[in-house]
Amino acid sequence: MSFVKSLVCRECGREYPESPLYVCDFCFGPLEVKYDYEGMRGVVTRESIARGPLTMWRYRDLLPVGDGHLIDIAAGFTPLLKADNLGRLLGLCELYLKNDCVNPSYSFKDRVVAVASSKALEFGFSTIACASTGNLACSVAAHGAKAGMRTYVFIPSDLEQGKVIGAAIYGPTLVAVDGSYDDVNRLCSELADRYGWAFVNINVRPYYSEGSKTLGYEVAEQLGWRAPDHAIVPMASGSLFTKVYKGLNELANLGIIDPVRTRMSGAQAAGCSPIVTAYEHKSFNIKPIKPNTIAKSLAIGNPADGYYALKVIAASGGAAAAVTDDEVVEGIKLLAETEGVFAETAGGVTVAALKKLAASGVVRPDELTVAYITGNGLKTQEAVMGKLKEPLHIKPTVTAFEEAVAQRKDLAPLSV
Ligand SMILES: *Cc1c(COP(=O)(O)O)cnc(C)c1O
Ligand SMILES: [Zn+2]
């Protein structure tokens, strides 16, 4: 059974029955899923969750899906890694990485699409679609294939090859649009009005965004049922950022964890940092910008949830930081070289922002800190191509090997 009560307008509080609606008819505010938390109390417990599968569906009771069929490609329940090497370098005693690179389509987007595609099926849609900065394309195409639904995926035409192939492989109708993500999104809003399709991040967005809450639940469960002291989360639309916080607070409201004191800090690339810019100006007014960064998965110039992300930063005592593209590449390499995790550009943004916030004392040495690593580096190889040590190229002899090593100043001498 589902504990969903209704959809509620985040601005005026008007309620709507469950349906593929996303804006309030009266004030144009965004709609959000409302639950029967009283009904959940005592039913949704640490034990009931622990009995569930080792995927995000162990939190099914906290998600807006009914009893019907789920589109399940086993998203979620990804590793939480203790990052002692990186922590030591940054001066942090208790640093963890939530490694969402290892989801089925290699990014955290599988969490949101799992909910949105299951809901689309429940609503009776036969076609799913999305406007994507890249990772969503891969995930919608994968879930569409698993569901046997017709699938339309719209992407900006300048996307990384790993994301184009990572979506095309599942056989969707893939549409590369000349323009930025914000242009793609505008086009898709028009198409959503015209065709009876479930656009996962447009008309089923209230359900889609709830999938991100599982990144709050999982971290709390993996820490032994406690919330972190500080969370560093990359921001595109700002939705993930707000939902991690919502997930933690739901657990606290149900008595599953202690009251949440997690400080929420957001990370963006300087080439697309409308939320960080507003934060720095102590404003809740987001000024849309035209993105220019290698962190394409975060390149949303007009972030739909930016205002709510700023509210969460303020309410939680967190902060926000933007980093240059050079720092993004440094961040990717630092993470790989210290912790063995190869993240995409968004992960580089998160690590570089964490480094900045730790250096300035915003992230404190004794805080239990979790950095959210949300996408896989094999999808954004362009970012590091030509910036890594070249392999030695040799004939298959011992002499050739030893000569080649001796010639390279950047390698340590050989010792037997
Ligand atoms: C989409 C995405 C995000 C964040 O997206 P929001 O729109 O802020 O929810 C973060 N990291 C990666 C890798 C993404 O693809
Ligand atoms: Zn309203």
CSV table of C-alpha atoms in Angstrom, one decimal, residues 36-367:
chain,number,residue,atom,x,y,z
A,36,ASP,CA,0.3,10.2,5.7
A,37,TYR,CA,3.2,10.2,8.2
A,38,GLU,CA,0.8,9.3,11.1
A,39,GLY,CA,0.0,6.1,9.2
A,40,MET,CA,3.7,5.3,8.7
A,41,ARG,CA,4.5,5.6,12.4
A,42,GLY,CA,5.3,2.2,13.8
A,43,VAL,CA,4.8,0.6,10.4
A,44,VAL,CA,7.9,2.0,8.7
A,45,THR,CA,10.7,1.1,11.1
A,46,ARG,CA,14.4,0.2,11.0
A,47,GLU,CA,13.3,-3.5,11.0
A,48,SER,CA,10.8,-3.1,8.2
A,49,ILE,CA,13.4,-1.4,6.1
A,50,ALA,CA,16.0,-4.0,6.9
A,51,ARG,CA,13.7,-6.7,5.6
A,52,GLY,CA,13.6,-5.1,2.2
A,53,PRO,CA,15.8,-5.8,-0.8
A,54,LEU,CA,19.3,-4.5,-1.1
A,55,THR,CA,18.2,-1.7,-3.5
A,56,MET,CA,16.5,1.6,-3.1
A,57,TRP,CA,13.2,-0.3,-3.0
A,58,ARG,CA,13.9,-1.2,0.7
A,59,TYR,CA,12.4,2.4,1.2
A,60,ARG,CA,9.4,1.7,-0.9
A,61,ASP,CA,6.9,2.7,1.9
A,62,LEU,CA,8.5,6.2,1.9
A,63,LEU,CA,8.2,6.6,-1.8
A,64,PRO,CA,5.1,7.6,-3.9
A,65,VAL,CA,4.5,4.2,-5.6
A,66,GLY,CA,1.5,2.0,-5.2
A,67,ASP,CA,1.2,-1.8,-5.0
A,68,GLY,CA,1.7,-2.3,-8.7
A,69,HIS,CA,4.6,-3.3,-10.8
A,70,LEU,CA,7.9,-1.5,-10.3
A,71,ILE,CA,10.4,-0.7,-13.0
A,72,ASP,CA,13.4,-2.3,-11.2
A,73,ILE,CA,16.9,-2.3,-12.6
A,74,ALA,CA,18.3,-2.5,-9.0
A,75,ALA,CA,19.1,1.1,-8.5
A,76,GLY,CA,20.5,2.2,-5.2
A,77,PHE,CA,22.0,0.8,-2.0
A,78,THR,CA,25.4,1.9,-3.3
A,79,PRO,CA,28.5,1.8,-1.1
A,80,LEU,CA,29.3,4.4,1.6
A,81,LEU,CA,33.1,4.5,1.7
A,82,LYS,CA,35.2,5.7,4.6
A,83,ALA,CA,37.6,8.1,2.9
A,84,ASP,CA,40.6,8.2,5.3
A,85,ASN,CA,43.2,9.1,2.6
A,86,LEU,CA,41.2,12.1,1.2
A,87,GLY,CA,40.1,13.0,4.7
A,88,ARG,CA,43.7,13.2,5.9
A,89,LEU,CA,44.7,15.4,3.0
A,90,LEU,CA,41.8,17.8,3.6
A,91,GLY,CA,42.2,17.8,7.4
A,92,LEU,CA,38.9,16.0,8.1
A,93,CYS,CA,38.8,13.2,10.7
A,94,GLU,CA,35.6,11.5,9.6
A,95,LEU,CA,35.0,11.8,5.9
A,96,TYR,CA,32.7,9.4,3.9
A,97,LEU,CA,31.9,9.2,0.2
A,98,LYS,CA,28.5,8.1,-1.0
A,99,ASN,CA,29.5,6.3,-4.2
A,100,ASP,CA,26.6,6.6,-6.6
A,101,CYS,CA,28.9,6.0,-9.6
A,102,VAL,CA,28.0,2.3,-9.4
A,103,ASN,CA,24.3,2.5,-10.1
A,104,PRO,CA,22.9,0.5,-13.1
A,105,SER,CA,23.3,3.3,-15.6
A,106,TYR,CA,26.2,4.8,-13.7
A,107,SER,CA,24.7,7.8,-11.9
A,108,PHE,CA,22.3,8.7,-9.1
A,109,LYS,CA,19.6,9.5,-11.8
A,110,ASP,CA,18.5,5.8,-11.6
A,111,ARG,CA,16.9,6.6,-8.2
A,112,VAL,CA,14.7,9.4,-9.6
A,113,VAL,CA,13.9,7.5,-12.8
A,114,ALA,CA,13.0,4.3,-11.0
A,115,VAL,CA,10.2,6.2,-9.2
A,116,ALA,CA,9.1,8.3,-12.1
A,117,SER,CA,9.0,5.4,-14.6
A,118,SER,CA,7.1,3.1,-12.1
A,119,LYS,CA,4.7,6.0,-11.5
A,120,ALA,CA,4.3,6.6,-15.3
A,121,LEU,CA,3.3,3.0,-15.7
A,122,GLU,CA,0.9,3.2,-12.8
A,123,PHE,CA,-0.7,6.3,-14.4
A,124,GLY,CA,-1.2,4.3,-17.6
A,125,PHE,CA,1.4,6.1,-19.8
A,126,SER,CA,2.9,4.1,-22.6
A,127,THR,CA,5.7,6.6,-23.5
A,128,ILE,CA,8.3,8.1,-21.2
A,129,ALA,CA,10.5,11.0,-22.1
A,130,CYS,CA,12.9,13.5,-20.6
A,131,ALA,CA,15.0,16.6,-21.1
A,132,SER,CA,18.4,15.7,-20.0
A,133,THR,CA,21.9,17.1,-19.1
A,134,GLY,CA,23.2,13.6,-19.9
A,135,ASN,CA,22.8,11.2,-17.0
A,136,LEU,CA,19.1,11.4,-17.0
A,137,ALA,CA,19.2,10.4,-20.7
A,138,CYS,CA,21.0,7.2,-19.9
A,139,SER,CA,18.7,6.3,-17.0
A,140,VAL,CA,15.4,7.0,-18.8
A,141,ALA,CA,16.6,5.0,-21.8
A,142,ALA,CA,17.5,2.1,-19.5
A,143,HIS,CA,14.3,2.1,-17.5
A,144,GLY,CA,12.3,2.6,-20.7
A,145,ALA,CA,13.9,-0.5,-22.2
A,146,LYS,CA,13.2,-2.5,-19.0
A,147,ALA,CA,9.6,-1.4,-18.9
A,148,GLY,CA,9.1,-2.0,-22.6
A,149,MET,CA,7.8,1.6,-23.0
A,150,ARG,CA,8.3,3.9,-26.0
A,151,THR,CA,11.1,6.2,-25.0
A,152,TYR,CA,12.1,9.7,-26.2
A,153,VAL,CA,15.2,11.3,-24.9
A,154,PHE,CA,16.2,14.9,-25.6
A,155,ILE,CA,19.7,16.1,-24.9
A,156,PRO,CA,21.8,19.2,-25.8
A,157,SER,CA,23.9,18.4,-28.9
A,158,ASP,CA,27.3,19.1,-27.3
A,159,LEU,CA,27.1,16.3,-24.8
A,160,GLU,CA,30.0,14.0,-23.9
A,161,GLN,CA,30.2,10.8,-26.0
A,162,GLY,CA,30.0,8.5,-23.0
A,163,LYS,CA,26.5,9.9,-22.3
A,164,VAL,CA,25.3,9.8,-25.9
A,165,ILE,CA,26.4,6.2,-26.2
A,166,GLY,CA,25.3,5.4,-22.7
A,167,ALA,CA,21.8,6.4,-23.7
A,168,ALA,CA,21.7,5.2,-27.3
A,169,ILE,CA,22.7,1.7,-26.4
A,170,TYR,CA,19.2,1.0,-24.9
A,171,GLY,CA,17.5,1.9,-28.1
A,172,PRO,CA,15.4,5.1,-27.3
A,173,THR,CA,14.6,7.8,-29.9
A,174,LEU,CA,17.5,10.1,-29.0
A,175,VAL,CA,17.1,13.7,-30.0
A,176,ALA,CA,20.2,16.0,-30.0
A,177,VAL,CA,19.0,19.6,-29.8
A,178,ASP,CA,21.1,22.6,-30.9
A,179,GLY,CA,21.0,24.6,-27.7
A,180,SER,CA,21.6,24.5,-24.0
A,181,TYR,CA,19.8,22.3,-21.5
A,182,ASP,CA,17.5,25.2,-20.7
A,183,ASP,CA,16.5,25.3,-24.4
A,184,VAL,CA,16.0,21.5,-24.4
A,185,ASN,CA,13.8,21.9,-21.3
A,186,ARG,CA,11.7,24.6,-22.8
A,187,LEU,CA,11.1,22.5,-25.9
A,188,CYS,CA,10.2,19.5,-23.8
A,189,SER,CA,7.7,21.6,-21.8
A,190,GLU,CA,5.9,22.4,-25.1
A,191,LEU,CA,6.0,18.8,-26.2
A,192,ALA,CA,4.6,17.7,-22.8
A,193,ASP,CA,1.6,19.9,-23.4
A,194,ARG,CA,1.1,18.5,-26.9
A,195,TYR,CA,1.7,14.7,-26.5
A,196,GLY,CA,0.4,12.4,-23.8
A,197,TRP,CA,3.9,11.4,-22.7
A,198,ALA,CA,5.3,11.1,-19.2
A,199,PHE,CA,8.2,13.5,-19.2
A,200,VAL,CA,10.0,12.2,-16.0
A,201,ASN,CA,11.4,15.6,-15.0
A,202,ILE,CA,8.4,17.7,-16.2
A,203,ASN,CA,4.9,16.4,-15.7
A,204,VAL,CA,5.9,13.6,-13.3
A,205,ARG,CA,8.5,15.7,-11.6
A,206,PRO,CA,6.8,15.6,-8.2
A,207,TYR,CA,7.3,11.8,-8.1
A,208,TYR,CA,10.7,11.9,-9.9
A,209,SER,CA,12.2,14.2,-7.3
A,210,GLU,CA,11.1,11.9,-4.4
A,211,GLY,CA,13.6,9.3,-5.6
A,212,SER,CA,16.4,11.4,-4.4
A,213,LYS,CA,15.3,11.1,-0.8
A,214,THR,CA,16.8,7.6,-0.9
A,215,LEU,CA,20.2,9.2,-0.9
A,216,GLY,CA,19.3,10.6,2.6
A,217,TYR,CA,17.8,7.3,3.9
A,218,GLU,CA,20.7,5.2,2.7
A,219,VAL,CA,23.5,7.3,4.2
A,220,ALA,CA,21.6,7.4,7.6
A,221,GLU,CA,21.1,3.6,7.5
A,222,GLN,CA,24.7,2.9,6.4
A,223,LEU,CA,26.0,5.1,9.3
A,224,GLY,CA,24.2,2.9,11.7
A,225,TRP,CA,21.0,5.0,11.7
A,226,ARG,CA,22.3,8.5,12.2
A,227,ALA,CA,22.4,11.6,10.1
A,228,PRO,CA,25.8,13.0,9.1
A,229,ASP,CA,26.9,16.3,10.6
A,230,HIS,CA,27.7,17.8,7.2
A,231,ALA,CA,26.7,16.8,3.7
A,232,ILE,CA,28.3,18.1,0.5
A,233,VAL,CA,25.9,17.7,-2.5
A,234,PRO,CA,26.3,18.8,-6.1
A,235,MET,CA,23.5,21.1,-7.4
A,236,ALA,CA,22.0,21.4,-10.9
A,237,SER,CA,18.3,22.2,-10.5
A,238,GLY,CA,18.9,21.9,-6.7
A,239,SER,CA,16.3,19.1,-6.4
A,240,LEU,CA,18.7,16.4,-5.1
A,241,PHE,CA,20.1,18.8,-2.6
A,242,THR,CA,16.7,19.5,-1.0
A,243,LYS,CA,15.6,15.9,-1.1
A,244,VAL,CA,18.6,14.5,0.7
A,245,TYR,CA,17.6,16.9,3.6
A,246,LYS,CA,13.9,15.9,3.3
A,247,GLY,CA,14.8,12.2,3.5
A,248,LEU,CA,16.8,12.7,6.6
A,249,ASN,CA,14.1,14.7,8.3
A,250,GLU,CA,11.4,12.2,7.4
A,251,LEU,CA,13.4,9.5,9.2
A,252,ALA,CA,13.7,11.8,12.2
A,253,ASN,CA,10.0,12.6,12.2
A,254,LEU,CA,9.2,8.9,12.2
A,255,GLY,CA,11.5,8.4,15.2
A,256,ILE,CA,13.9,6.2,13.1
A,257,ILE,CA,16.8,8.5,13.8
A,258,ASP,CA,17.5,11.4,16.2
A,259,PRO,CA,16.6,14.9,15.2
A,260,VAL,CA,18.6,16.1,12.2
A,261,ARG,CA,21.3,18.7,12.7
A,262,THR,CA,23.0,18.0,9.3
A,263,ARG,CA,24.5,21.1,7.7
A,264,MET,CA,23.8,21.0,4.0
A,265,SER,CA,26.4,22.5,1.7
A,266,GLY,CA,26.0,22.7,-2.1
A,267,ALA,CA,28.5,22.6,-4.9
A,268,GLN,CA,28.4,24.0,-8.4
A,269,ALA,CA,30.9,24.8,-11.2
A,270,ALA,CA,31.8,28.4,-11.5
A,271,GLY,CA,30.7,28.3,-15.1
A,272,CYS,CA,27.2,27.6,-14.0
A,273,SER,CA,26.7,28.7,-10.4
A,274,PRO,CA,23.4,30.6,-10.2
A,275,ILE,CA,22.6,29.1,-6.8
A,276,VAL,CA,26.0,29.7,-5.3
A,277,THR,CA,26.0,33.3,-6.6
A,278,ALA,CA,22.6,34.0,-4.9
A,279,TYR,CA,24.0,32.4,-1.7
A,280,GLU,CA,27.0,34.6,-1.8
A,281,HIS,CA,24.9,37.7,-2.3
A,282,LYS,CA,22.7,36.6,0.7
A,283,SER,CA,19.8,36.6,-1.7
A,284,PHE,CA,17.0,34.1,-2.3
A,285,ASN,CA,16.5,35.5,-5.8
A,286,ILE,CA,18.2,33.3,-8.5
A,287,LYS,CA,19.4,35.1,-11.6
A,288,PRO,CA,19.4,32.7,-14.6
A,289,ILE,CA,22.7,32.4,-16.4
A,290,LYS,CA,24.1,30.9,-19.6
A,291,PRO,CA,26.2,27.9,-18.6
A,292,ASN,CA,29.8,27.4,-19.7
A,293,THR,CA,31.5,24.6,-17.9
A,294,ILE,CA,32.9,21.0,-18.4
A,295,ALA,CA,30.5,19.9,-15.6
A,296,LYS,CA,27.7,19.4,-18.1
A,297,SER,CA,25.6,17.3,-15.8
A,298,LEU,CA,25.2,20.3,-13.5
A,299,ALA,CA,24.8,22.9,-16.3
A,300,ILE,CA,21.3,24.2,-15.6
A,301,GLY,CA,21.3,28.0,-15.9
A,302,ASN,CA,17.7,28.4,-14.6
A,303,PRO,CA,17.5,25.9,-11.6
A,304,ALA,CA,13.9,25.0,-10.8
A,305,ASP,CA,14.6,24.2,-7.2
A,306,GLY,CA,17.3,26.8,-6.6
A,307,TYR,CA,15.1,28.8,-4.2
A,308,TYR,CA,14.3,25.8,-2.1
A,309,ALA,CA,18.0,24.8,-2.1
A,310,LEU,CA,18.9,28.2,-0.7
A,311,LYS,CA,16.2,27.8,2.0
A,312,VAL,CA,17.8,24.4,3.0
A,313,ILE,CA,21.2,26.0,3.2
A,314,ALA,CA,19.9,28.7,5.5
A,315,ALA,CA,17.8,26.4,7.6
A,316,SER,CA,20.6,23.9,8.1
A,317,GLY,CA,23.5,26.3,8.7
A,318,GLY,CA,25.3,25.0,5.6
A,319,ALA,CA,27.1,26.9,2.8
A,320,ALA,CA,27.8,26.8,-0.9
A,321,ALA,CA,30.9,26.9,-3.1
A,322,ALA,CA,31.7,27.2,-6.8
A,323,VAL,CA,34.9,25.8,-8.4
A,324,THR,CA,36.6,26.5,-11.7
A,325,ASP,CA,36.9,23.8,-14.4
A,326,ASP,CA,40.6,23.4,-13.6
A,327,GLU,CA,39.6,22.7,-10.0
A,328,VAL,CA,37.0,20.2,-11.3
A,329,VAL,CA,39.7,18.2,-13.1
A,330,GLU,CA,42.0,18.4,-10.0
A,331,GLY,CA,39.1,17.1,-7.9
A,332,ILE,CA,38.4,14.1,-10.2
A,333,LYS,CA,42.1,13.2,-10.1
A,334,LEU,CA,42.4,13.7,-6.3
A,335,LEU,CA,39.4,11.5,-5.6
A,336,ALA,CA,40.7,8.8,-7.9
A,337,GLU,CA,44.3,8.9,-6.6
A,338,THR,CA,43.4,8.9,-2.9
A,339,GLU,CA,40.3,6.7,-2.8
A,340,GLY,CA,40.1,4.7,-5.9
A,341,VAL,CA,36.9,6.2,-7.1
A,342,PHE,CA,36.7,7.5,-10.7
A,343,ALA,CA,33.9,10.1,-10.7
A,344,GLU,CA,32.5,12.3,-13.5
A,345,THR,CA,32.8,16.0,-13.6
A,346,ALA,CA,30.0,16.5,-11.0
A,347,GLY,CA,32.2,14.4,-8.6
A,348,GLY,CA,35.1,16.7,-9.3
A,349,VAL,CA,32.9,19.7,-8.5
A,350,THR,CA,31.9,18.1,-5.2
A,351,VAL,CA,35.5,17.1,-4.1
A,352,ALA,CA,36.9,20.5,-5.1
A,353,ALA,CA,34.1,22.4,-3.3
A,354,LEU,CA,34.7,20.2,-0.2
A,355,LYS,CA,38.4,21.0,-0.4
A,356,LYS,CA,37.6,24.7,-0.5
A,357,LEU,CA,35.0,24.5,2.3
A,358,ALA,CA,37.4,22.4,4.5
A,359,ALA,CA,40.3,24.9,3.9
A,360,SER,CA,38.2,27.9,4.9
A,361,GLY,CA,36.9,26.1,8.1
A,362,VAL,CA,33.3,25.9,7.0
A,363,VAL,CA,33.5,22.1,7.0
A,364,ARG,CA,35.0,21.5,10.4
A,365,PRO,CA,37.6,18.8,11.1
A,366,ASP,CA,35.6,16.9,13.6
A,367,GLU,CA,32.3,16.8,11.7
